[in-house]
Amino acid sequence: MAVPPIQRSPKAAAAGPTSEVRFPWLLDAVLGLLIVAALPLAIVAIPNTVSIVADLLPSDIDRIGLMRAHGLALPAMLLAVPLAAVALRRMKVAHVLVGGLALLAVADAAGGYAGSAFLVGVLRVLHGVGAGLLVPATLVAAWERPRWVRALWTGMLARSLVSAQALALWPLAGVRSWRITLQPYPMLTGIALALAAGYFLLWLVRGEQATPKPRAKEGNRLLLAAVPAAVIAFVAISTAQENWDSGLVVIVAGLAIAAMLALASIGSTEGRTWAYVMVAIGTVVLPTVAQVTYV
C-alpha cells in the first residue's frame, strides 16, 4: 500500500530544524559573561590618560598633538552610538558585537606600534567606534533574553561609567611605556572577543530570529540624537585644536546640556523620566566621580 507523502505545514517549513531554542541557558550564560567583559572595555576607552605618562613620551614626538589625538575616542563614540542603534534595527546583533570587539582588538594590537600623533588618533577613533558599537549591541542582545540579563547589563553599564577613570588609570601604575594607554587591557579584549565568537556560534545554532521592523518614531529619535552628538563631537575637537577661551567653553557646555534636556523631552512619556536621570548622571555624577578617582 502506497504511503502518501507527509506534507509539512508552511509554518514548520519556514521555521526549519534550527529555529528551536537549543540550550537557552548556555546562550544566556555566554551573553552574561560577554556583557561583563565588553561593557567595561567600551567605557574605559573614554578617558584621555596620556598626560599621566607624559614623562615617558619620546622627545621627538608632538606631545600636544598626541594628547589631542588621544582624546578622539570620545567624539568617535558619541557619533557611533546613535548610528549603531539605528543600524541594529536592520543588522544582526551578533555581527555587530563581533565587529565592535574586532575593532577594539585591532586597535589594541596596533597600539604597541604607534609612533606618531596621527597613528594614535586613528587608533583612538577605532577604539571609539568599537565602543560605540558595543554599547547598543549588548543592550539589544540583552533585551531579547530573560530579565536578569537586562539587569546585568544595566548594572555593568552603571558600574563601568562610575569607575571609568579608575579603570583607565589602574594599568598605568609603574609602567615603562606610554603605549599602555592605547592597550590597557589586551587580555580582557581577547577574552571578550572569544566570548563574542562563542555567542555568534550559539546564535547560528539557535537559528536566525526575525529582525523587528523599525518603527518610524524610534528611527527618527535615534537619528535626531546623532545631531547633538555630532555637534558636541565637533566642539570637543575644536576646543582642543583652537584653544578656546574657558568662558566660551562653559557657554557651549551649557548649550549642550540644554540640547540633551530638549532631546530627552521629546521622547515617550514612560521613558522621559529615565532620560532626564541619564542627563543628570552624565552632567553631575560622572565628572564628580572622575575627579575623585583621579589618583
PDB file of C-alpha atoms in Angstrom:
ATOM      1  CA  MET A   1       0.000   0.000   0.000  1.00  0.00           C
ATOM      2  CA  ALA A   2       1.428   3.337  -1.002  1.00  0.00           C
ATOM      3  CA  VAL A   3       2.016   5.762   1.822  1.00  0.00           C
ATOM      4  CA  PRO A   4       1.119   9.337   0.894  1.00  0.00           C
ATOM      5  CA  PRO A   5       3.920  11.835   1.396  1.00  0.00           C
ATOM      6  CA  ILE A   6       3.784  13.799   4.605  1.00  0.00           C
ATOM      7  CA  GLN A   7       3.066  17.435   3.883  1.00  0.00           C
ATOM      8  CA  ARG A   8       4.811  19.838   6.225  1.00  0.00           C
ATOM      9  CA  SER A   9       2.901  22.888   7.234  1.00  0.00           C
ATOM     10  CA  PRO A  10       4.140  26.232   5.852  1.00  0.00           C
ATOM     11  CA  LYS A  11       5.000  27.385   9.387  1.00  0.00           C
ATOM     12  CA  ALA A  12       7.107  24.308  10.056  1.00  0.00           C
ATOM     13  CA  ALA A  13       8.874  24.665   6.735  1.00  0.00           C
ATOM     14  CA  ALA A  14       9.637  28.278   7.428  1.00  0.00           C
ATOM     15  CA  ALA A  15      10.894  27.567  10.898  1.00  0.00           C
ATOM     16  CA  GLY A  16      13.326  24.805   9.969  1.00  0.00           C
ATOM     17  CA  PRO A  17      15.166  22.492  12.342  1.00  0.00           C
ATOM     18  CA  THR A  18      17.406  25.172  13.788  1.00  0.00           C
ATOM     19  CA  SER A  19      14.707  27.591  14.866  1.00  0.00           C
ATOM     20  CA  GLU A  20      14.114  25.822  18.163  1.00  0.00           C
ATOM     21  CA  VAL A  21      15.858  27.352  21.113  1.00  0.00           C
ATOM     22  CA  ARG A  22      18.682  24.977  21.945  1.00  0.00           C
ATOM     23  CA  PHE A  23      20.357  25.315  25.318  1.00  0.00           C
ATOM     24  CA  PRO A  24      18.910  28.769  26.118  1.00  0.00           C
ATOM     25  CA  TRP A  25      20.719  28.764  29.461  1.00  0.00           C
ATOM     26  CA  LEU A  26      24.054  28.402  27.665  1.00  0.00           C
ATOM     27  CA  LEU A  27      23.296  31.345  25.388  1.00  0.00           C
ATOM     28  CA  ASP A  28      22.273  33.447  28.384  1.00  0.00           C
ATOM     29  CA  ALA A  29      25.414  32.478  30.303  1.00  0.00           C
ATOM     30  CA  VAL A  30      27.734  33.347  27.409  1.00  0.00           C
ATOM     31  CA  LEU A  31      25.919  36.631  26.821  1.00  0.00           C
ATOM     32  CA  GLY A  32      26.147  37.478  30.520  1.00  0.00           C
ATOM     33  CA  LEU A  33      29.899  36.881  30.540  1.00  0.00           C
ATOM     34  CA  LEU A  34      30.215  38.896  27.342  1.00  0.00           C
ATOM     35  CA  ILE A  35      28.383  41.838  28.917  1.00  0.00           C
ATOM     36  CA  VAL A  36      30.619  41.680  31.994  1.00  0.00           C
ATOM     37  CA  ALA A  37      33.734  41.768  29.798  1.00  0.00           C
ATOM     38  CA  ALA A  38      32.664  44.034  26.922  1.00  0.00           C
ATOM     39  CA  LEU A  39      30.959  46.963  28.658  1.00  0.00           C
ATOM     40  CA  PRO A  40      33.989  47.924  30.803  1.00  0.00           C
ATOM     41  CA  LEU A  41      36.169  47.693  27.684  1.00  0.00           C
ATOM     42  CA  ALA A  42      33.835  50.047  25.850  1.00  0.00           C
ATOM     43  CA  ILE A  43      33.654  52.623  28.636  1.00  0.00           C
ATOM     44  CA  VAL A  44      37.354  52.530  29.526  1.00  0.00           C
ATOM     45  CA  ALA A  45      38.054  53.860  26.032  1.00  0.00           C
ATOM     46  CA  ILE A  46      36.601  57.240  27.023  1.00  0.00           C
ATOM     47  CA  PRO A  47      39.202  58.782  29.407  1.00  0.00           C
ATOM     48  CA  ASN A  48      42.224  60.551  27.937  1.00  0.00           C
ATOM     49  CA  THR A  49      45.063  59.321  30.148  1.00  0.00           C
ATOM     50  CA  VAL A  50      48.162  60.006  28.064  1.00  0.00           C
ATOM     51  CA  SER A  51      49.049  63.053  30.180  1.00  0.00           C
ATOM     52  CA  ILE A  52      49.663  60.697  33.125  1.00  0.00           C
ATOM     53  CA  VAL A  53      52.583  59.113  31.261  1.00  0.00           C
ATOM     54  CA  ALA A  54      53.837  62.337  29.653  1.00  0.00           C
ATOM     55  CA  ASP A  55      57.306  61.793  31.118  1.00  0.00           C
ATOM     56  CA  LEU A  56      57.599  58.573  29.109  1.00  0.00           C
ATOM     57  CA  LEU A  57      56.876  60.216  25.751  1.00  0.00           C
ATOM     58  CA  PRO A  58      59.842  60.397  23.347  1.00  0.00           C
ATOM     59  CA  SER A  59      61.369  63.815  22.838  1.00  0.00           C
ATOM     60  CA  ASP A  60      60.815  63.822  19.070  1.00  0.00           C
ATOM     61  CA  ILE A  61      57.032  63.394  19.268  1.00  0.00           C
ATOM     62  CA  ASP A  62      54.481  66.213  19.244  1.00  0.00           C
ATOM     63  CA  ARG A  63      53.199  65.970  22.806  1.00  0.00           C
ATOM     64  CA  ILE A  64      50.362  68.458  22.446  1.00  0.00           C
ATOM     65  CA  GLY A  65      49.221  66.835  19.215  1.00  0.00           C
ATOM     66  CA  LEU A  66      49.433  63.403  20.813  1.00  0.00           C
ATOM     67  CA  MET A  67      47.282  64.445  23.756  1.00  0.00           C
ATOM     68  CA  ARG A  68      44.702  65.925  21.398  1.00  0.00           C
ATOM     69  CA  ALA A  69      44.724  62.807  19.229  1.00  0.00           C
ATOM     70  CA  HIS A  70      44.272  60.627  22.296  1.00  0.00           C
ATOM     71  CA  GLY A  71      41.035  62.453  23.071  1.00  0.00           C
ATOM     72  CA  LEU A  72      39.390  61.482  19.767  1.00  0.00           C
ATOM     73  CA  ALA A  73      37.881  58.309  21.226  1.00  0.00           C
ATOM     74  CA  LEU A  74      35.051  60.165  22.958  1.00  0.00           C
ATOM     75  CA  PRO A  75      33.848  62.151  19.893  1.00  0.00           C
ATOM     76  CA  ALA A  76      34.019  58.974  17.797  1.00  0.00           C
ATOM     77  CA  MET A  77      31.987  57.087  20.375  1.00  0.00           C
ATOM     78  CA  LEU A  78      29.430  59.900  20.602  1.00  0.00           C
ATOM     79  CA  LEU A  79      28.804  59.631  16.876  1.00  0.00           C
ATOM     80  CA  ALA A  80      28.868  55.838  16.746  1.00  0.00           C
ATOM     81  CA  VAL A  81      26.308  55.077  19.475  1.00  0.00           C
ATOM     82  CA  PRO A  82      23.148  56.592  17.888  1.00  0.00           C
ATOM     83  CA  LEU A  83      24.129  55.487  14.380  1.00  0.00           C
ATOM     84  CA  ALA A  84      24.809  51.943  15.596  1.00  0.00           C
ATOM     85  CA  ALA A  85      21.450  51.920  17.370  1.00  0.00           C
ATOM     86  CA  VAL A  86      19.751  52.772  14.071  1.00  0.00           C
ATOM     87  CA  ALA A  87      21.783  50.168  12.179  1.00  0.00           C
ATOM     88  CA  LEU A  88      20.829  47.475  14.694  1.00  0.00           C
ATOM     89  CA  ARG A  89      17.227  47.765  13.564  1.00  0.00           C
ATOM     90  CA  ARG A  90      18.332  46.111  10.304  1.00  0.00           C
ATOM     91  CA  MET A  91      21.561  44.286  11.140  1.00  0.00           C
ATOM     92  CA  LYS A  92      22.070  41.143  13.196  1.00  0.00           C
ATOM     93  CA  VAL A  93      23.228  41.915  16.714  1.00  0.00           C
ATOM     94  CA  ALA A  94      25.755  39.052  16.706  1.00  0.00           C
ATOM     95  CA  HIS A  95      27.503  40.583  13.688  1.00  0.00           C
ATOM     96  CA  VAL A  96      27.723  43.987  15.355  1.00  0.00           C
ATOM     97  CA  LEU A  97      29.068  42.506  18.593  1.00  0.00           C
ATOM     98  CA  VAL A  98      31.856  40.649  16.809  1.00  0.00           C
ATOM     99  CA  GLY A  99      32.607  43.695  14.651  1.00  0.00           C
ATOM    100  CA  GLY A 100      32.849  46.066  17.614  1.00  0.00           C
ATOM    101  CA  LEU A 101      35.164  43.795  19.565  1.00  0.00           C
ATOM    102  CA  ALA A 102      37.248  43.131  16.459  1.00  0.00           C
ATOM    103  CA  LEU A 103      37.811  46.881  16.107  1.00  0.00           C
ATOM    104  CA  LEU A 104      38.919  47.096  19.742  1.00  0.00           C
ATOM    105  CA  ALA A 105      41.235  44.113  19.272  1.00  0.00           C
ATOM    106  CA  VAL A 106      42.832  45.606  16.149  1.00  0.00           C
ATOM    107  CA  ALA A 107      43.310  48.961  17.882  1.00  0.00           C
ATOM    108  CA  ASP A 108      44.834  47.250  20.923  1.00  0.00           C
ATOM    109  CA  ALA A 109      47.202  45.158  18.821  1.00  0.00           C
ATOM    110  CA  ALA A 110      48.323  48.121  16.728  1.00  0.00           C
ATOM    111  CA  GLY A 111      48.726  50.295  19.826  1.00  0.00           C
ATOM    112  CA  GLY A 112      52.033  48.656  20.610  1.00  0.00           C
ATOM    113  CA  TYR A 113      53.479  50.035  17.367  1.00  0.00           C
ATOM    114  CA  ALA A 114      52.100  53.586  17.491  1.00  0.00           C
ATOM    115  CA  GLY A 115      54.802  56.178  16.990  1.00  0.00           C
ATOM    116  CA  SER A 116      53.073  59.346  15.839  1.00  0.00           C
ATOM    117  CA  ALA A 117      50.164  61.556  16.817  1.00  0.00           C
ATOM    118  CA  PHE A 118      48.390  60.701  13.556  1.00  0.00           C
ATOM    119  CA  LEU A 119      48.506  56.949  14.197  1.00  0.00           C
ATOM    120  CA  VAL A 120      47.413  57.471  17.798  1.00  0.00           C
ATOM    121  CA  GLY A 121      44.436  59.476  16.521  1.00  0.00           C
ATOM    122  CA  VAL A 122      43.471  56.700  14.097  1.00  0.00           C
ATOM    123  CA  LEU A 123      43.677  54.050  16.806  1.00  0.00           C
ATOM    124  CA  ARG A 124      41.682  56.135  19.270  1.00  0.00           C
ATOM    125  CA  VAL A 125      38.973  56.657  16.655  1.00  0.00           C
ATOM    126  CA  LEU A 126      38.865  52.871  16.186  1.00  0.00           C
ATOM    127  CA  HIS A 127      38.545  52.494  19.954  1.00  0.00           C
ATOM    128  CA  GLY A 128      35.688  54.986  20.000  1.00  0.00           C
ATOM    129  CA  VAL A 129      33.814  53.401  17.086  1.00  0.00           C
ATOM    130  CA  GLY A 130      34.238  49.917  18.537  1.00  0.00           C
ATOM    131  CA  ALA A 131      32.962  51.105  21.909  1.00  0.00           C
ATOM    132  CA  GLY A 132      30.074  52.902  20.226  1.00  0.00           C
ATOM    133  CA  LEU A 133      29.054  49.649  18.540  1.00  0.00           C
ATOM    134  CA  LEU A 134      29.288  47.573  21.708  1.00  0.00           C
ATOM    135  CA  VAL A 135      27.064  49.654  23.992  1.00  0.00           C
ATOM    136  CA  PRO A 136      23.845  49.470  21.908  1.00  0.00           C
ATOM    137  CA  ALA A 137      24.645  45.974  20.594  1.00  0.00           C
ATOM    138  CA  THR A 138      24.938  44.470  24.070  1.00  0.00           C
ATOM    139  CA  LEU A 139      21.705  46.224  25.062  1.00  0.00           C
ATOM    140  CA  VAL A 140      19.809  44.790  22.073  1.00  0.00           C
ATOM    141  CA  ALA A 141      21.229  41.326  22.759  1.00  0.00           C
ATOM    142  CA  ALA A 142      20.232  41.545  26.430  1.00  0.00           C
ATOM    143  CA  TRP A 143      16.775  42.872  25.614  1.00  0.00           C
ATOM    144  CA  GLU A 144      15.847  39.626  23.839  1.00  0.00           C
ATOM    145  CA  ARG A 145      16.881  37.474  26.814  1.00  0.00           C
ATOM    146  CA  PRO A 146      15.490  36.954  30.362  1.00  0.00           C
ATOM    147  CA  ARG A 147      15.083  39.853  32.750  1.00  0.00           C
ATOM    148  CA  TRP A 148      18.209  39.059  34.762  1.00  0.00           C
ATOM    149  CA  VAL A 149      20.365  39.595  31.664  1.00  0.00           C
ATOM    150  CA  ARG A 150      18.911  43.082  31.228  1.00  0.00           C
ATOM    151  CA  ALA A 151      19.517  43.801  34.907  1.00  0.00           C
ATOM    152  CA  LEU A 152      23.111  42.642  34.491  1.00  0.00           C
ATOM    153  CA  TRP A 153      23.562  44.974  31.501  1.00  0.00           C
ATOM    154  CA  THR A 154      22.198  47.935  33.473  1.00  0.00           C
ATOM    155  CA  GLY A 155      24.393  47.214  36.466  1.00  0.00           C
ATOM    156  CA  MET A 156      27.549  46.724  34.408  1.00  0.00           C
ATOM    157  CA  LEU A 157      26.953  49.921  32.442  1.00  0.00           C
ATOM    158  CA  ALA A 158      26.451  51.934  35.637  1.00  0.00           C
ATOM    159  CA  ARG A 159      29.485  50.392  37.308  1.00  0.00           C
ATOM    160  CA  SER A 160      31.643  50.903  34.214  1.00  0.00           C
ATOM    161  CA  LEU A 161      30.647  54.554  33.879  1.00  0.00           C
ATOM    162  CA  VAL A 162      31.275  55.301  37.539  1.00  0.00           C
ATOM    163  CA  SER A 163      34.655  53.548  37.569  1.00  0.00           C
ATOM    164  CA  ALA A 164      35.805  54.525  34.059  1.00  0.00           C
ATOM    165  CA  GLN A 165      38.530  56.891  35.235  1.00  0.00           C
ATOM    166  CA  ALA A 166      39.836  54.441  37.829  1.00  0.00           C
ATOM    167  CA  LEU A 167      39.812  51.570  35.331  1.00  0.00           C
ATOM    168  CA  ALA A 168      41.729  53.667  32.810  1.00  0.00           C
ATOM    169  CA  LEU A 169      44.350  54.735  35.369  1.00  0.00           C
ATOM    170  CA  TRP A 170      44.866  51.361  37.028  1.00  0.00           C
ATOM    171  CA  PRO A 171      47.140  49.833  34.333  1.00  0.00           C
ATOM    172  CA  LEU A 172      49.353  52.953  34.314  1.00  0.00           C
ATOM    173  CA  ALA A 173      50.861  52.353  37.749  1.00  0.00           C
ATOM    174  CA  GLY A 174      54.581  51.714  37.356  1.00  0.00           C
ATOM    175  CA  VAL A 175      54.525  51.365  33.557  1.00  0.00           C
ATOM    176  CA  ARG A 176      57.613  51.881  31.405  1.00  0.00           C
ATOM    177  CA  SER A 177      55.930  52.653  28.086  1.00  0.00           C
ATOM    178  CA  TRP A 178      53.364  55.310  27.207  1.00  0.00           C
ATOM    179  CA  ARG A 179      51.746  52.943  24.685  1.00  0.00           C
ATOM    180  CA  ILE A 180      49.970  51.139  27.509  1.00  0.00           C
ATOM    181  CA  THR A 181      47.378  53.925  27.274  1.00  0.00           C
ATOM    182  CA  LEU A 182      46.431  52.508  23.859  1.00  0.00           C
ATOM    183  CA  GLN A 183      46.107  48.919  25.071  1.00  0.00           C
ATOM    184  CA  PRO A 184      45.208  48.984  28.777  1.00  0.00           C
ATOM    185  CA  TYR A 185      43.525  45.567  28.898  1.00  0.00           C
ATOM    186  CA  PRO A 186      44.645  43.473  25.888  1.00  0.00           C
ATOM    187  CA  MET A 187      43.963  40.138  27.603  1.00  0.00           C
ATOM    188  CA  LEU A 188      40.424  41.159  28.534  1.00  0.00           C
ATOM    189  CA  THR A 189      39.869  42.263  24.936  1.00  0.00           C
ATOM    190  CA  GLY A 190      40.920  38.817  23.722  1.00  0.00           C
ATOM    191  CA  ILE A 191      38.630  37.109  26.228  1.00  0.00           C
ATOM    192  CA  ALA A 192      35.701  39.311  25.201  1.00  0.00           C
ATOM    193  CA  LEU A 193      36.376  38.601  21.518  1.00  0.00           C
ATOM    194  CA  ALA A 194      36.406  34.854  22.227  1.00  0.00           C
ATOM    195  CA  LEU A 195      33.106  35.182  24.104  1.00  0.00           C
ATOM    196  CA  ALA A 196      31.640  37.129  21.178  1.00  0.00           C
ATOM    197  CA  ALA A 197      32.727  34.350  18.817  1.00  0.00           C
ATOM    198  CA  GLY A 198      31.079  31.794  21.118  1.00  0.00           C
ATOM    199  CA  TYR A 199      27.907  33.867  21.232  1.00  0.00           C
ATOM    200  CA  PHE A 200      27.963  34.101  17.438  1.00  0.00           C
ATOM    201  CA  LEU A 201      28.246  30.304  17.081  1.00  0.00           C
ATOM    202  CA  LEU A 202      25.408  29.718  19.545  1.00  0.00           C
ATOM    203  CA  TRP A 203      23.343  32.282  17.672  1.00  0.00           C
ATOM    204  CA  LEU A 204      23.937  30.369  14.425  1.00  0.00           C
ATOM    205  CA  VAL A 205      22.986  27.036  16.002  1.00  0.00           C
ATOM    206  CA  ARG A 206      19.912  28.583  17.546  1.00  0.00           C
ATOM    207  CA  GLY A 207      18.749  29.857  14.199  1.00  0.00           C
ATOM    208  CA  GLU A 208      18.216  33.371  12.898  1.00  0.00           C
ATOM    209  CA  GLN A 209      15.447  35.311  14.522  1.00  0.00           C
ATOM    210  CA  ALA A 210      13.236  37.654  12.588  1.00  0.00           C
ATOM    211  CA  THR A 211      14.552  41.177  12.693  1.00  0.00           C
ATOM    212  CA  PRO A 212      11.890  43.518  14.096  1.00  0.00           C
ATOM    213  CA  LYS A 213      10.652  46.147  11.725  1.00  0.00           C
ATOM    214  CA  PRO A 214      11.924  49.577  12.708  1.00  0.00           C
ATOM    215  CA  ARG A 215       9.269  51.961  13.884  1.00  0.00           C
ATOM    216  CA  ALA A 216       9.417  55.346  12.231  1.00  0.00           C
ATOM    217  CA  LYS A 217       9.315  57.260  15.514  1.00  0.00           C
ATOM    218  CA  GLU A 218      12.137  55.207  17.026  1.00  0.00           C
ATOM    219  CA  GLY A 219      14.334  55.602  13.976  1.00  0.00           C
ATOM    220  CA  ASN A 220      13.707  59.336  13.834  1.00  0.00           C
ATOM    221  CA  ARG A 221      14.566  59.793  17.522  1.00  0.00           C
ATOM    222  CA  LEU A 222      17.771  57.817  17.182  1.00  0.00           C
ATOM    223  CA  LEU A 223      18.809  59.781  14.116  1.00  0.00           C
ATOM    224  CA  LEU A 224      17.872  63.000  15.893  1.00  0.00           C
ATOM    225  CA  ALA A 225      20.182  62.014  18.747  1.00  0.00           C
ATOM    226  CA  ALA A 226      23.030  61.894  16.237  1.00  0.00           C
ATOM    227  CA  VAL A 227      22.670  65.638  15.569  1.00  0.00           C
ATOM    228  CA  PRO A 228      23.648  66.937  19.042  1.00  0.00           C
ATOM    229  CA  ALA A 229      26.192  64.110  19.264  1.00  0.00           C
ATOM    230  CA  ALA A 230      27.836  65.363  16.074  1.00  0.00           C
ATOM    231  CA  VAL A 231      27.794  68.963  17.306  1.00  0.00           C
ATOM    232  CA  ILE A 232      29.277  68.009  20.680  1.00  0.00           C
ATOM    233  CA  ALA A 233      31.947  65.906  18.965  1.00  0.00           C
ATOM    234  CA  PHE A 234      32.837  68.810  16.672  1.00  0.00           C
ATOM    235  CA  VAL A 235      33.027  71.224  19.590  1.00  0.00           C
ATOM    236  CA  ALA A 236      35.181  68.789  21.580  1.00  0.00           C
ATOM    237  CA  ILE A 237      37.683  68.565  18.734  1.00  0.00           C
ATOM    238  CA  SER A 238      37.585  72.302  18.050  1.00  0.00           C
ATOM    239  CA  THR A 239      38.193  73.289  21.662  1.00  0.00           C
ATOM    240  CA  ALA A 240      41.241  71.038  21.762  1.00  0.00           C
ATOM    241  CA  GLN A 241      42.637  72.311  18.471  1.00  0.00           C
ATOM    242  CA  GLU A 242      41.882  76.024  18.729  1.00  0.00           C
ATOM    243  CA  ASN A 243      42.382  76.598  22.483  1.00  0.00           C
ATOM    244  CA  TRP A 244      39.002  78.215  23.077  1.00  0.00           C
ATOM    245  CA  ASP A 245      38.571  80.644  25.949  1.00  0.00           C
ATOM    246  CA  SER A 246      37.326  78.942  29.110  1.00  0.00           C
ATOM    247  CA  GLY A 247      34.272  81.200  29.313  1.00  0.00           C
ATOM    248  CA  LEU A 248      33.221  80.222  25.795  1.00  0.00           C
ATOM    249  CA  VAL A 249      33.686  76.547  26.630  1.00  0.00           C
ATOM    250  CA  VAL A 250      31.375  76.924  29.647  1.00  0.00           C
ATOM    251  CA  ILE A 251      28.718  78.587  27.475  1.00  0.00           C
ATOM    252  CA  VAL A 252      28.927  75.842  24.855  1.00  0.00           C
ATOM    253  CA  ALA A 253      28.748  73.183  27.582  1.00  0.00           C
ATOM    254  CA  GLY A 254      25.585  74.807  28.936  1.00  0.00           C
ATOM    255  CA  LEU A 255      24.047  74.788  25.457  1.00  0.00           C
ATOM    256  CA  ALA A 256      24.967  71.116  25.093  1.00  0.00           C
ATOM    257  CA  ILE A 257      23.202  70.264  28.357  1.00  0.00           C
ATOM    258  CA  ALA A 258      20.142  72.222  27.198  1.00  0.00           C
ATOM    259  CA  ALA A 259      20.172  70.279  23.922  1.00  0.00           C
ATOM    260  CA  MET A 260      20.314  66.977  25.809  1.00  0.00           C
ATOM    261  CA  LEU A 261      17.377  68.007  28.010  1.00  0.00           C
ATOM    262  CA  ALA A 262      15.394  69.059  24.943  1.00  0.00           C
ATOM    263  CA  LEU A 263      16.137  65.735  23.284  1.00  0.00           C
ATOM    264  CA  ALA A 264      15.032  63.887  26.425  1.00  0.00           C
ATOM    265  CA  SER A 265      11.792  65.889  26.468  1.00  0.00           C
ATOM    266  CA  ILE A 266      10.652  64.736  23.029  1.00  0.00           C
ATOM    267  CA  GLY A 267      10.797  61.056  23.971  1.00  0.00           C
ATOM    268  CA  SER A 268       7.895  58.902  25.052  1.00  0.00           C
ATOM    269  CA  THR A 269       6.224  59.666  28.361  1.00  0.00           C
ATOM    270  CA  GLU A 270       7.332  56.434  30.021  1.00  0.00           C
ATOM    271  CA  GLY A 271      10.970  56.969  29.052  1.00  0.00           C
ATOM    272  CA  ARG A 272      11.206  60.698  29.703  1.00  0.00           C
ATOM    273  CA  THR A 273      11.996  60.410  33.419  1.00  0.00           C
ATOM    274  CA  TRP A 274      14.844  57.987  32.797  1.00  0.00           C
ATOM    275  CA  ALA A 275      16.185  60.224  30.049  1.00  0.00           C
ATOM    276  CA  TYR A 276      16.342  63.149  32.489  1.00  0.00           C
ATOM    277  CA  VAL A 277      18.080  60.904  35.019  1.00  0.00           C
ATOM    278  CA  MET A 278      20.722  59.907  32.473  1.00  0.00           C
ATOM    279  CA  VAL A 279      21.390  63.554  31.591  1.00  0.00           C
ATOM    280  CA  ALA A 280      21.811  64.354  35.289  1.00  0.00           C
ATOM    281  CA  ILE A 281      24.157  61.405  35.775  1.00  0.00           C
ATOM    282  CA  GLY A 282      26.284  62.404  32.804  1.00  0.00           C
ATOM    283  CA  THR A 283      26.398  66.044  33.876  1.00  0.00           C
ATOM    284  CA  VAL A 284      26.976  65.733  37.627  1.00  0.00           C
ATOM    285  CA  VAL A 285      27.740  62.226  38.846  1.00  0.00           C
ATOM    286  CA  LEU A 286      30.270  61.022  36.285  1.00  0.00           C
ATOM    287  CA  PRO A 287      32.504  64.146  36.280  1.00  0.00           C
ATOM    288  CA  THR A 288      32.471  64.178  40.087  1.00  0.00           C
ATOM    289  CA  VAL A 289      33.423  60.516  40.349  1.00  0.00           C
ATOM    290  CA  ALA A 290      36.132  61.009  37.722  1.00  0.00           C
ATOM    291  CA  GLN A 291      37.745  63.709  39.848  1.00  0.00           C
ATOM    292  CA  VAL A 292      37.502  61.588  42.992  1.00  0.00           C
ATOM    293  CA  THR A 293      39.162  58.606  41.294  1.00  0.00           C
ATOM    294  CA  TYR A 294      41.894  60.711  39.684  1.00  0.00           C
ATOM    295  CA  VAL A 295      44.814  59.326  41.664  1.00  0.00           C
TER     296      VAL A 295
END
